[in-house]
Coordinates of C-alpha atoms in Angstrom, one line a residue:
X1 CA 27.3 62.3 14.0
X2 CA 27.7 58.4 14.1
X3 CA 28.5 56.0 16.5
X4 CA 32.2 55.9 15.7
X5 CA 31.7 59.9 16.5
X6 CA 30.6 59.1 19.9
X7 CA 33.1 56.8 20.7
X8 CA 35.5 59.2 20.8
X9 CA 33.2 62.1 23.2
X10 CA 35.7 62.0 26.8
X11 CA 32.7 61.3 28.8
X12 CA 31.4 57.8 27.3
X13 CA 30.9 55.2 29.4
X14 CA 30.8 51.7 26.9
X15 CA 28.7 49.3 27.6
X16 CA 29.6 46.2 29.3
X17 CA 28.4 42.7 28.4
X18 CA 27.7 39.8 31.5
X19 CA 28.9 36.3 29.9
X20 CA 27.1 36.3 26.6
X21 CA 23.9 38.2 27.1
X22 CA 23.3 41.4 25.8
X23 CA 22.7 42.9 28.8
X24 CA 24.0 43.8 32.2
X25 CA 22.3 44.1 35.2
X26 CA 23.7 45.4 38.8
X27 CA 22.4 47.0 42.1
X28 CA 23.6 50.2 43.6
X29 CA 23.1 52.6 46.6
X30 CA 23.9 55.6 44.3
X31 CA 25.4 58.6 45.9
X32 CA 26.4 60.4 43.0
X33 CA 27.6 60.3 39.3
X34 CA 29.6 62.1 37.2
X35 CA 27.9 63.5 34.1
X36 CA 28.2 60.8 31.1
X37 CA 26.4 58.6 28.6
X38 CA 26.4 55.5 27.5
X39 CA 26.6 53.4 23.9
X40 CA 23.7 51.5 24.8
X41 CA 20.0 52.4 26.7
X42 CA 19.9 52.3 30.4
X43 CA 16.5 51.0 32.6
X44 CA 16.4 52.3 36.1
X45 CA 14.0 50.7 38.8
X46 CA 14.5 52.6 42.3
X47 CA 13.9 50.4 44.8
X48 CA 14.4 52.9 48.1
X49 CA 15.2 56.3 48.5
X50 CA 15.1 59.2 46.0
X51 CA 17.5 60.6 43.3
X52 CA 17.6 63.7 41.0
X53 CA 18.1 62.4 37.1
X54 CA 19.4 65.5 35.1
X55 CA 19.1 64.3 31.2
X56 CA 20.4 67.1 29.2
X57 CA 18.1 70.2 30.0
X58 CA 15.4 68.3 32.0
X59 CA 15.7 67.5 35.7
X60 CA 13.4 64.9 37.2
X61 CA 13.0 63.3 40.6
X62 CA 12.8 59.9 40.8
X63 CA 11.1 58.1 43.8
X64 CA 11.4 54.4 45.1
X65 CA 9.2 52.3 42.5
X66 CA 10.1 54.8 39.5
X67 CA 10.7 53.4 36.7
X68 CA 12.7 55.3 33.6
X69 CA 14.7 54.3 30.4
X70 CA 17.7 56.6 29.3
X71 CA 18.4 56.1 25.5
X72 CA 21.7 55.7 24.0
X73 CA 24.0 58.8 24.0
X74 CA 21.6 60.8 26.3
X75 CA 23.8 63.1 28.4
X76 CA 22.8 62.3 32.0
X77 CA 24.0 62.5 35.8
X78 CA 22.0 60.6 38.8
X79 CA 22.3 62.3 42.3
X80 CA 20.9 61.1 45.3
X81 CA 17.9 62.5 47.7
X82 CA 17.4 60.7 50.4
X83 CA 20.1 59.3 53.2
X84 CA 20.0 55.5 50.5
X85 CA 18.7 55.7 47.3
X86 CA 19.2 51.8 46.0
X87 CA 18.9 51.5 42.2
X88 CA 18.7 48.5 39.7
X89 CA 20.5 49.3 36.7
X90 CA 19.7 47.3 33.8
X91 CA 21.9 48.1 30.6
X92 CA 21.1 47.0 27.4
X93 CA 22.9 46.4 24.1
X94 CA 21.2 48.6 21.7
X95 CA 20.6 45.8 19.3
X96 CA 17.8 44.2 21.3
X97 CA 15.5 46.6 19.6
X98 CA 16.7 46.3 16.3
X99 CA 18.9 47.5 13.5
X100 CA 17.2 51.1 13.3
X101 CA 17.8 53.9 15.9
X102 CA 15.0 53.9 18.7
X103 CA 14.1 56.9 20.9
X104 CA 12.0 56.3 24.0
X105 CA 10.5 58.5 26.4
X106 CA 12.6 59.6 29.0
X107 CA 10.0 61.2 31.3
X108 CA 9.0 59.4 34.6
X109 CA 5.5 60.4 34.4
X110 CA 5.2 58.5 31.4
X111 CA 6.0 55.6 33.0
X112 CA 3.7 56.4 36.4
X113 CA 1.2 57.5 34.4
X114 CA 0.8 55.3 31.3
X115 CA 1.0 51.1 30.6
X116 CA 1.1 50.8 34.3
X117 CA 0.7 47.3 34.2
X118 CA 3.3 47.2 31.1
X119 CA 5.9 48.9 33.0
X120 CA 5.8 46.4 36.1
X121 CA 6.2 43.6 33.8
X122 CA 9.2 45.7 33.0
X123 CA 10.4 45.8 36.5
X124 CA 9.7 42.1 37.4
X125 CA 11.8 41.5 34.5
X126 CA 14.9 43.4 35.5
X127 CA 14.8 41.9 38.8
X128 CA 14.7 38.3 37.0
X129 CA 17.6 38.9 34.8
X130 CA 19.4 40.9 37.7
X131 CA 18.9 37.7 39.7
X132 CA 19.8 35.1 36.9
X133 CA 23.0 37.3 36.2
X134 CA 23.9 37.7 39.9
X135 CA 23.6 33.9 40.7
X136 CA 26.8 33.8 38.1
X137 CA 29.0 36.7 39.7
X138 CA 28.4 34.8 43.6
X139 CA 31.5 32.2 44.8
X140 CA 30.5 28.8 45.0
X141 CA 30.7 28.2 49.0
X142 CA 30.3 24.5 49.4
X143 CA 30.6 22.8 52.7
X144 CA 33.8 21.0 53.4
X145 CA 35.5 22.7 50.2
X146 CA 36.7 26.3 48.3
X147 CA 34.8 29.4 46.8
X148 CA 35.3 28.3 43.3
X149 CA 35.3 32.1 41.5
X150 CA 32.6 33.4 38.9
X151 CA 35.6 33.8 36.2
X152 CA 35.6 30.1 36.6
X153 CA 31.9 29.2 36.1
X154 CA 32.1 31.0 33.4
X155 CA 34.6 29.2 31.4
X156 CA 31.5 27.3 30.7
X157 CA 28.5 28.0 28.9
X158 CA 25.6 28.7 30.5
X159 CA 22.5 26.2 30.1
X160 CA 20.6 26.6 27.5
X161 CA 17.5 26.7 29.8
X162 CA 18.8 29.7 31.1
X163 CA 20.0 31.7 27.9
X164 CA 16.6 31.3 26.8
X165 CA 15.0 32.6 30.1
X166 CA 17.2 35.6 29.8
X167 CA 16.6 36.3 26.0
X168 CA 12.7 35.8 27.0
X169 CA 13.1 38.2 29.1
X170 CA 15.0 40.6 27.2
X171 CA 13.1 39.6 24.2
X172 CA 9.8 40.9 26.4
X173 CA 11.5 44.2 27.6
X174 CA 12.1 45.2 24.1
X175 CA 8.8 44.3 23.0
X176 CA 7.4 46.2 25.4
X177 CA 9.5 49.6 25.0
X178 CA 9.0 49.4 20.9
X179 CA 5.4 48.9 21.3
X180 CA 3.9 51.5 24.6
X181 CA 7.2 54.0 24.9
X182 CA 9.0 55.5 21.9
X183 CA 9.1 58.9 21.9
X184 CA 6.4 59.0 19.1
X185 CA 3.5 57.7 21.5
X186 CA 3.7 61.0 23.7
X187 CA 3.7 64.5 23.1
X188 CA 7.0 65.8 24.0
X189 CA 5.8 69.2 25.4
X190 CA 3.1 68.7 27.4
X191 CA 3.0 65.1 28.8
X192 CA -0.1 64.2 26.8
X193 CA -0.4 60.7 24.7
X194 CA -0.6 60.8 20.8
X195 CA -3.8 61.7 19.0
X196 CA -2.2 59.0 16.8
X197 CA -1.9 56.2 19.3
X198 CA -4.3 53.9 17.4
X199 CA -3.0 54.5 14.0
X200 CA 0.1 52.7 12.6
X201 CA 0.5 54.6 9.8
X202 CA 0.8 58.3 11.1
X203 CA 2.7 56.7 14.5
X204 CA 5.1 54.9 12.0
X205 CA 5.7 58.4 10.0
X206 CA 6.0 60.1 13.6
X207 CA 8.9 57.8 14.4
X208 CA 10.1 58.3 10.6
X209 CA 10.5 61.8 11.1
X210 CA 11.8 61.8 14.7
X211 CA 14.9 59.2 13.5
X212 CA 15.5 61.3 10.8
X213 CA 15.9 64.5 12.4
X214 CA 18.2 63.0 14.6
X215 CA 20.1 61.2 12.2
X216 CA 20.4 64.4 9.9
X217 CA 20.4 67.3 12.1
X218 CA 23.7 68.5 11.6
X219 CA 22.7 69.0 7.9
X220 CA 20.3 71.1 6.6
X221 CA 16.8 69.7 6.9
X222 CA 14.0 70.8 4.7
X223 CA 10.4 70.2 5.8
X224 CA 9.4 69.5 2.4
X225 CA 12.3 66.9 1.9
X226 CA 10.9 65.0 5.3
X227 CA 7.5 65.2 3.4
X228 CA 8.7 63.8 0.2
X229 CA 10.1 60.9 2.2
X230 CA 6.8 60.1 3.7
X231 CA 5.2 60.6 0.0
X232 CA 2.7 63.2 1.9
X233 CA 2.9 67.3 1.0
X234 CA 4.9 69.8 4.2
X235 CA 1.2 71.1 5.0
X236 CA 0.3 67.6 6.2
X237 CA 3.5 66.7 7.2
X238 CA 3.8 70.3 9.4
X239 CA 0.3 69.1 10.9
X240 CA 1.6 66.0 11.7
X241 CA 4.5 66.6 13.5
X242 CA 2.9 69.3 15.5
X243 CA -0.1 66.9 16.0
X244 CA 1.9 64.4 17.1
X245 CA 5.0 65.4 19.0
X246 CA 3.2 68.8 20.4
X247 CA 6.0 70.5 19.0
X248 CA 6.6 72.2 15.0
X249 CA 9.0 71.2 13.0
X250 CA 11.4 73.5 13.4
X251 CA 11.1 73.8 17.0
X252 CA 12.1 69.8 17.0
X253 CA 14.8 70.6 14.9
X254 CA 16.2 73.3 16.7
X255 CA 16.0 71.2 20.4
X256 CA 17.4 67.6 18.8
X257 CA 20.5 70.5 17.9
X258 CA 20.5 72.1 21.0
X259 CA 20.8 68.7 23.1
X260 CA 23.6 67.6 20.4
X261 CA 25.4 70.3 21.3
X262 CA 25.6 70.0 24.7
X263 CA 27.8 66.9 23.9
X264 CA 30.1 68.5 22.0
X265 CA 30.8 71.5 24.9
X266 CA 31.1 69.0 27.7
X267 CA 32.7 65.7 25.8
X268 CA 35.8 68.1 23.5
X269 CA 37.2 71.4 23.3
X270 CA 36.0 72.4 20.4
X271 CA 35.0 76.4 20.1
X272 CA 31.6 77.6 20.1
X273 CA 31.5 78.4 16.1
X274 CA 32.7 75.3 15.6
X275 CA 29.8 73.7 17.7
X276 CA 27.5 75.6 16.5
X277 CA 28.3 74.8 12.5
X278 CA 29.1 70.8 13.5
X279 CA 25.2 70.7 15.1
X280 CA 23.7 72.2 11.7
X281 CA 22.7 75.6 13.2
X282 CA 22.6 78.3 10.7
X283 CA 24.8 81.1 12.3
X284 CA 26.9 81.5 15.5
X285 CA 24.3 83.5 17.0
X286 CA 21.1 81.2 16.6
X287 CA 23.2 78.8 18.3
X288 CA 23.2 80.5 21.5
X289 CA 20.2 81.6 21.5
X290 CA 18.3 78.6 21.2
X291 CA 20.9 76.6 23.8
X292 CA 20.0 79.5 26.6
X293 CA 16.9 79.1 25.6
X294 CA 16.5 75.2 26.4
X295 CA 19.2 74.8 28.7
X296 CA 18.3 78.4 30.4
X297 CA 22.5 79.0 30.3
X298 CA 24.8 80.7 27.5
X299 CA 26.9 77.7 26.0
X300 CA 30.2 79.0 27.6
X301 CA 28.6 79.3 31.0
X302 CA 27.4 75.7 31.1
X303 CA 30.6 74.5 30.2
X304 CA 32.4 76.2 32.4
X305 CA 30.2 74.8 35.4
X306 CA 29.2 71.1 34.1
X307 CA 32.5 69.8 32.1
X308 CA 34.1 69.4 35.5
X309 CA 31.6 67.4 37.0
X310 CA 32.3 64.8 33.6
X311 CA 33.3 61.1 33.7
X312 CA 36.4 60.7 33.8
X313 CA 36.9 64.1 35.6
X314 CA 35.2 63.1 38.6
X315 CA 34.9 59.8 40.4
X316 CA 31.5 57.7 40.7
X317 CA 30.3 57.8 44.6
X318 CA 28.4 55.1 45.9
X319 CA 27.5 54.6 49.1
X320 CA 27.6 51.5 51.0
X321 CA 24.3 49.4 50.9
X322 CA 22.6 49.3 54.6
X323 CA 21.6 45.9 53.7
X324 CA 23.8 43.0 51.9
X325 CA 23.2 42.4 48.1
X326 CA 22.2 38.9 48.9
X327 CA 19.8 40.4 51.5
X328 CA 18.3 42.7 48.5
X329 CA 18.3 39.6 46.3
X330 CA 15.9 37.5 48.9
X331 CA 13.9 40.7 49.1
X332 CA 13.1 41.1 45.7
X333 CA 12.8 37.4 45.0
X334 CA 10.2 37.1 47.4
X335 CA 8.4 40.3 46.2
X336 CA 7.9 39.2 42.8
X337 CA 7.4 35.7 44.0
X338 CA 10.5 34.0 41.8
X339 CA 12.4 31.5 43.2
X340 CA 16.2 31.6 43.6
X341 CA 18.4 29.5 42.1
X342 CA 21.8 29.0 43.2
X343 CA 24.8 28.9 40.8
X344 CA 25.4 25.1 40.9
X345 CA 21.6 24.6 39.8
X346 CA 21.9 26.9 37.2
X347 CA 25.1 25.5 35.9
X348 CA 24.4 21.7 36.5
X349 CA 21.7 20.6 33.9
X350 CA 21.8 18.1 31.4
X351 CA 25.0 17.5 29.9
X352 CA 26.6 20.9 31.5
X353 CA 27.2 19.0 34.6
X354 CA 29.4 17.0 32.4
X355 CA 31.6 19.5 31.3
X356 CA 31.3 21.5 35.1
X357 CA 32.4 18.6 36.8
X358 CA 34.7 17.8 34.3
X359 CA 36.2 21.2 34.5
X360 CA 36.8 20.7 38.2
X361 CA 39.3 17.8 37.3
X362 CA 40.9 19.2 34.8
X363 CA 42.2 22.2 36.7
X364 CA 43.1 20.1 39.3
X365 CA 40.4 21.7 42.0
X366 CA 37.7 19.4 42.0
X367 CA 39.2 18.0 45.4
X368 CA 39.5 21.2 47.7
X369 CA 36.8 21.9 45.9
X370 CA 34.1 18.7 46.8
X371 CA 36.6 17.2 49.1
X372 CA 37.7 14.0 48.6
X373 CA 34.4 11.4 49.8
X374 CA 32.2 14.3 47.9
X375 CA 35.0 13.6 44.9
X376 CA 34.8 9.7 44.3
X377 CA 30.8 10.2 44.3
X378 CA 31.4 13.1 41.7
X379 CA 33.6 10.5 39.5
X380 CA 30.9 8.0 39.4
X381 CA 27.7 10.7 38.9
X382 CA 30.3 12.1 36.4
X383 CA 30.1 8.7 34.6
X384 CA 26.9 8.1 35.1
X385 CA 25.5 11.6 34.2
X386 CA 22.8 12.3 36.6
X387 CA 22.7 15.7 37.4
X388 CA 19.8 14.9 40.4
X389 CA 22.8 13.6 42.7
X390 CA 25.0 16.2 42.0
X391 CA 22.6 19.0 42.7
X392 CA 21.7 17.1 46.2
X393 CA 25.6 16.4 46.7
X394 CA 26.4 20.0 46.1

């Protein structure tokens, strides 16, 4: 299955670009999703509250400082706990961590119980690009003038100071992920770190085989053909695997097919043969029986219950937050001591004020928007191109 396979499940939710970042950043007092899955990763920070993540056939609760990253065409619904339950979704282009396939843990105690310090640097940076991004989606509300709206602003390019400060940041998240929290790092069954955490070479041929399988799964994989492509023999590649995922081969195999499938009974109407052939099991019969056993339901059964509750079947319920955005904003600005800038200082640096104020003019706003005293000292600043005067005038 590739990506142009994906694109056409019912339930996929594309990702949407702010401006020209490669990521997308908004806060929300989540009621309730519908089930669905994205075609990039998602980071959630809670910041109040409580919510239930179900990611294929895991269930975890998430608590107010959780952290967790959902990977790219993971099949996942987000229900709330608590009376609010206010989350910062950061969504990410998956080419931030490069040109090959990543698959991070998607387990909160990983991220409560691992790289603490690592995953708060994570945090702080989502609230930094959250804030960045959010200072261009505010009105301008200028004394003695208009709200001059985002769509506007963002005729012009952003500074360059502050495409750099957000591809830092993103630059760092990614750096961060790729280094502490692919899947290959942890043992998938039992929560435990890799014996292999300190060596490159058997993390790298972890990772190898764990892209592989699910690149290939829906055609018949050979454990000595994933040894040949690491140049080692099955015995040692068996040991390996085991070692290092907690899991055997075929046992990896058989639950990358068994969460793949689960897309293909919720996102089409495609018959339970035809699923089971399309995922790479062998007969009709081994299909079921390893779904019911990892998602604990026969294959009918769960479609019958969960394809209902599917985006675009159902509607996304949020709640209304008990406390303004811009009241959250403050909050988290002073908690991670960064300082707030507002959308005219963002926008008016350098030679951008140039082309800002110069904007104004040209679409024949400038004087509602500055009024007209503010407007003659805008023409001269706009000749003289000091950005100081502007930032005090606005």
């Amino acid at each position: 299955m590739d990506k142009n396979f994906y694109n056409t499940i019912s339930f996929m939710q594309h990702f949407q670009k702010q401006s020209q970042f490669p990521v997308s950043a908004f806060l929300k007092a989540v009621n309730s999703t519908p089930i669905h899955m994205h075609d990039g990763m998602e980071l959630l920070y809670v910041l109040s509250g409580a919510a239930q993540v179900k990611i294929s056939f895991h269930t975890f609760e998430l608590r107010a400082g959780d952290f967790l990253l959902i990977n790219q065409f993971e099949v996942h619904k987000i229900q709330k706990l608590e009376e609010e339950c206010v989350i910062l979704f950061l969504q990410c282009d998956e080419t931030i961590f490069g040109d090959e396939a990543r698959f991070f843990a998607f387990d909160p105690f990983y991220y409560r119980n691992y790289h603490i310090d690592q995953v708060e640097i994570l945090k702080k940076s989502m609230v930094e690009i959250y804030l960045s991004l959010a200072s261009d989606q505010r009105l301008l509300d200028v004394p003695g003038g208009i709200s001059l709206p985002a769509d506007k602003i963002s005729a012009i390019d952003p500074p360059t100071e502050k495409v750099s400060s957000i591809s830092l940041l993103t630059g760092k998240i990614a750096a961060i992920c790729l280094d502490h929290f692919q899947m290959q790092h942890f043992k998938m069954t039992n929560r435990a770190e890799s014996p292999f955490s300190g060596s490159n070479t058997k993390l790298e041929r972890v990772e190898n085989t764990i892209r592989y399988i699910y690149k290939e799964f829906d055609h018949k994989i050979m454990l000595h053909k994933v040894a040949k492509r690491e140049y080692i023999d099955k015995y040692y590649a068996s040991h390996l695997i085991k070692a290092g995922t907690g899991a055997p081969f075929q046992e990896m195999l058989s639950l990358v097919r068994a969460d793949r499938a689960e897309v293909l009974l919720l996102g089409t109407e495609m018959n339970l043969s035809e699923i089971a052939e399309a995922v790479g099991f062998s007969s009709y019969q081994y299909f079921v029986k390893q779904f019911r056993f990892y998602f604990g339901m026969l294959p009918q059964g769960y479609r019958k219950q969960y394809q209902p509750q599917t985006y675009p079947n159902i509607a996304e319920e949020d709640d209304l937050l008990s406390i303004s955005e811009e009241d959250w904003r403050h909050q988290l600005a002073s908690k991670y001591q960064i300082a707030e800038k507002t959308v005219s200082e963002l926008v008016l640096q350098g030679s951008e004020m140039e082309e800002f104020l110069g904007f104004l003019i040209q679409e024949g706003v400038a004087e509602r928007f500055l009024g007209k005293k503010e407007l003659e000292v805008s023409k001269i600043i706009f000749q003289l191109k000091e950005p100081r005067i502007v930032q005090d005038l606005l």
